Short mmCIF file of N, CA and C in Angstrom, two decimals:
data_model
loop_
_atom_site.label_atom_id
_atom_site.label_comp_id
_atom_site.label_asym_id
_atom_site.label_seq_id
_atom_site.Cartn_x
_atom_site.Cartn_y
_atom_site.Cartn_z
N UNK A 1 94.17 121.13 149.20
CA UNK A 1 94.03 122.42 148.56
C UNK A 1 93.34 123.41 149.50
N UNK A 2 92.10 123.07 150.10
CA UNK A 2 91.61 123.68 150.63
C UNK A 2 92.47 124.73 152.54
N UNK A 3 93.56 123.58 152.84
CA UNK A 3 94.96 123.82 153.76
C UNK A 3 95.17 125.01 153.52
N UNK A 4 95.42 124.74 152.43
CA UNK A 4 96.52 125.82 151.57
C UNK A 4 95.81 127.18 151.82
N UNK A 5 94.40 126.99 151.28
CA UNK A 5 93.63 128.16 151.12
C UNK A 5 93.96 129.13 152.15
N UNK A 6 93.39 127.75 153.01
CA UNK A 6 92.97 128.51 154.96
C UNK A 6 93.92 129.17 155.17
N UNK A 7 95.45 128.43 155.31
CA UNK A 7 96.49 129.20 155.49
C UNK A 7 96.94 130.00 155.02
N UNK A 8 96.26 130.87 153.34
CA UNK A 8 96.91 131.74 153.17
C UNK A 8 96.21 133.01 153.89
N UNK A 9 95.06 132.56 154.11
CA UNK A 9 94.00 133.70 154.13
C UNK A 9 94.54 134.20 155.88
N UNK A 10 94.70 133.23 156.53
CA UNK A 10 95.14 133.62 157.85
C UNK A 10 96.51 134.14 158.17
N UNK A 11 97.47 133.96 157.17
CA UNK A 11 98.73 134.92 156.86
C UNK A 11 98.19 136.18 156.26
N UNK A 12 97.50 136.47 155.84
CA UNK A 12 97.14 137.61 155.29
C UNK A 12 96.21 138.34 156.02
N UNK A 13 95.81 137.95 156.93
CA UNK A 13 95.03 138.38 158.10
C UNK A 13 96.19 138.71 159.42
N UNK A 14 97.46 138.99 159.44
CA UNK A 14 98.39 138.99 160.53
C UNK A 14 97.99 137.77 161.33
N UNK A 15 97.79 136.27 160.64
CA UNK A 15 97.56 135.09 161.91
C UNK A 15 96.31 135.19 162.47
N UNK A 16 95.14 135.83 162.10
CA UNK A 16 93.57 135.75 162.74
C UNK A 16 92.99 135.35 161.77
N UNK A 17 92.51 134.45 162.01
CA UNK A 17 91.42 133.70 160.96
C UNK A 17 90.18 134.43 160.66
N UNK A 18 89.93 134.11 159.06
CA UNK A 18 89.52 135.12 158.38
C UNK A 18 87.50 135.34 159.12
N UNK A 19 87.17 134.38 159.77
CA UNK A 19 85.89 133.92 160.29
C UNK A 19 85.78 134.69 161.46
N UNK A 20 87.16 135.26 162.02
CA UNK A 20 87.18 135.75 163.18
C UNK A 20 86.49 137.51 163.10
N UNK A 21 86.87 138.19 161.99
CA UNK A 21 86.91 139.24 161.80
C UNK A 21 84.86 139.07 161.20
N UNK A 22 84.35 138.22 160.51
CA UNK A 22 83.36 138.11 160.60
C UNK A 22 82.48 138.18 161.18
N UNK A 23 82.79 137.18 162.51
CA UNK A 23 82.08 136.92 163.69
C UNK A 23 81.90 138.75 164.53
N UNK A 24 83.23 138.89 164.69
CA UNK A 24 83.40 140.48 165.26
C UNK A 24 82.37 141.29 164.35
N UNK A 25 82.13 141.13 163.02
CA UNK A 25 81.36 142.47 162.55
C UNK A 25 79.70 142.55 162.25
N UNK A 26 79.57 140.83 162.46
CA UNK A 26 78.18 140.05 162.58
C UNK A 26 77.71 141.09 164.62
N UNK A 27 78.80 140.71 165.06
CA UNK A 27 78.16 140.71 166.64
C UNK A 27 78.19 142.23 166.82
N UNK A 28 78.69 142.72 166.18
CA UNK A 28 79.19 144.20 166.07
C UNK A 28 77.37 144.84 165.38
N UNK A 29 77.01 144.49 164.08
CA UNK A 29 76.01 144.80 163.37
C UNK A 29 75.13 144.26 164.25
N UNK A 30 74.50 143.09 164.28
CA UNK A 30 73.64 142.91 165.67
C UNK A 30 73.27 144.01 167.26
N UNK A 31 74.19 144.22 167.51
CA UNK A 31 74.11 144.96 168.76
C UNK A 31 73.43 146.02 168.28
N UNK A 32 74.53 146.77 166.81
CA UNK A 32 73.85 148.40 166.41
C UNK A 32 72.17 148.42 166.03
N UNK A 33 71.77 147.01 165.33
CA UNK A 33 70.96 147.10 164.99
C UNK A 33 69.70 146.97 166.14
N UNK A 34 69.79 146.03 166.99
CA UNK A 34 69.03 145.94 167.80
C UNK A 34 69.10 147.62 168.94
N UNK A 35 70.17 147.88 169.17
CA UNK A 35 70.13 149.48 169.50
C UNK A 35 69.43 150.35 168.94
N UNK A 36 69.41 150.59 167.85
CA UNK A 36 68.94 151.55 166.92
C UNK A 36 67.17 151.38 166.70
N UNK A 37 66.93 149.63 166.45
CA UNK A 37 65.44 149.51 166.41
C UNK A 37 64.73 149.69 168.14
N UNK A 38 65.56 149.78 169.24
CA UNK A 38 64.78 149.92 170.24
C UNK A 38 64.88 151.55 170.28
N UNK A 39 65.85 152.27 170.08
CA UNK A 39 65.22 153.72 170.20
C UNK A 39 64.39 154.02 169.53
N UNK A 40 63.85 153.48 168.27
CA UNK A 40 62.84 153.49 167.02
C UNK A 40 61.83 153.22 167.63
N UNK A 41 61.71 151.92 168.32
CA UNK A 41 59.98 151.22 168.71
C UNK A 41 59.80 152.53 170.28
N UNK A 42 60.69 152.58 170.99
CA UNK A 42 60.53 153.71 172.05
C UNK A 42 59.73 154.99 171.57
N UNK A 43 60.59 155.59 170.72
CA UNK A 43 60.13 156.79 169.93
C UNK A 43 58.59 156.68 169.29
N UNK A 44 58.24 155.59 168.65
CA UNK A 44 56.93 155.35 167.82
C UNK A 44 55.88 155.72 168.66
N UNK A 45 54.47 155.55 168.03
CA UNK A 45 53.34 155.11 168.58
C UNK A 45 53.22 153.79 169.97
N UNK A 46 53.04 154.15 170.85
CA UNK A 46 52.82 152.68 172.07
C UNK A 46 52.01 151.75 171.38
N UNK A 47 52.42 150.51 171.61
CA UNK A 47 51.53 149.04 171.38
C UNK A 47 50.72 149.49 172.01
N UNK A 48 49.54 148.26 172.10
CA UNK A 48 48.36 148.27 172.76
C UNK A 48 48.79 147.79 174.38
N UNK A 49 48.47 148.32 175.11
CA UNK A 49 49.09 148.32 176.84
C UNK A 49 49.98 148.89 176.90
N UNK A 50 51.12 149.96 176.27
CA UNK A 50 52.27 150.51 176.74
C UNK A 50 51.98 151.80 176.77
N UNK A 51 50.29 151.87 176.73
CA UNK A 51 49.95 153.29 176.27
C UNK A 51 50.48 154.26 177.81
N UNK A 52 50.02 153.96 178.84
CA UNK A 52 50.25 154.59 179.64
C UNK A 52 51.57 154.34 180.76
N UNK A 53 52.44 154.03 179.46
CA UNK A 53 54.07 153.58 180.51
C UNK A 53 54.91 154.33 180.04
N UNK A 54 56.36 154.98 181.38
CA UNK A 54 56.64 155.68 180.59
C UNK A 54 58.34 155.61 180.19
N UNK A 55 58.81 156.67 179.05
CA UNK A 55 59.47 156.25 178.09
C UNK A 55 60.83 155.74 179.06
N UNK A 56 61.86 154.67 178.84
CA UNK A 56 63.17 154.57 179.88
C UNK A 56 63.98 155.93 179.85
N UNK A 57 64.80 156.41 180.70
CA UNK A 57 65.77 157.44 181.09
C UNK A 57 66.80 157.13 179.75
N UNK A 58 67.24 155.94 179.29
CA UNK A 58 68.48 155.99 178.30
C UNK A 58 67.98 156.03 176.98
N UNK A 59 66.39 156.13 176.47
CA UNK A 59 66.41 156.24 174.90
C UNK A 59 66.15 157.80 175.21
N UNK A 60 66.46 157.91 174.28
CA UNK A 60 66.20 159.79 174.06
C UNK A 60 64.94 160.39 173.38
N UNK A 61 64.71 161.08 173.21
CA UNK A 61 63.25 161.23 172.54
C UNK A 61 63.92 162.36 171.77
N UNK A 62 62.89 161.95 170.63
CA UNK A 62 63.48 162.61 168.70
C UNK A 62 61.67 163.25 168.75
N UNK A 63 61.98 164.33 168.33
CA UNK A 63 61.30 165.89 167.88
C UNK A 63 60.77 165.63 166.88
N UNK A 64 59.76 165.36 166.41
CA UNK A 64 58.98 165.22 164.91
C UNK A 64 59.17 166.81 164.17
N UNK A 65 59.90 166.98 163.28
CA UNK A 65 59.52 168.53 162.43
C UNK A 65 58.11 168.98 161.90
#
């Protein structure tokens, strides 16, 4: 039964298994997220020792209103 399942789900996927499109949006969300929290911790207050280091050339710096 469970054959059956797999195979329908991967006909209905044009032949890519349905785990595949997962994996892609897992590794996909990962990247954004870890992107997004390093321009965040960049932007913040410095830890203790990063006080006087300075910010990298590729995060951008965000304008407090």
């Amino acid at each position: 039964m469970y054959l059956l399942m797999q195979e329908g789900v991967a006909e209905a996927a044009g032949g890519v298994p349905y785990s595949l499109f997962l994996n892609i949006v897992g590794v996909v969300g990962f990247v954004a997220a870890v992107g997004i929290g390093s321009v965040a911790w960049y932007n913040s207050k410095r830890p203790t020792g990063w006080e006087g280091n300075e910010r990298p050339d590729i995060v951008p710096e965000i304008k407090k209103d």
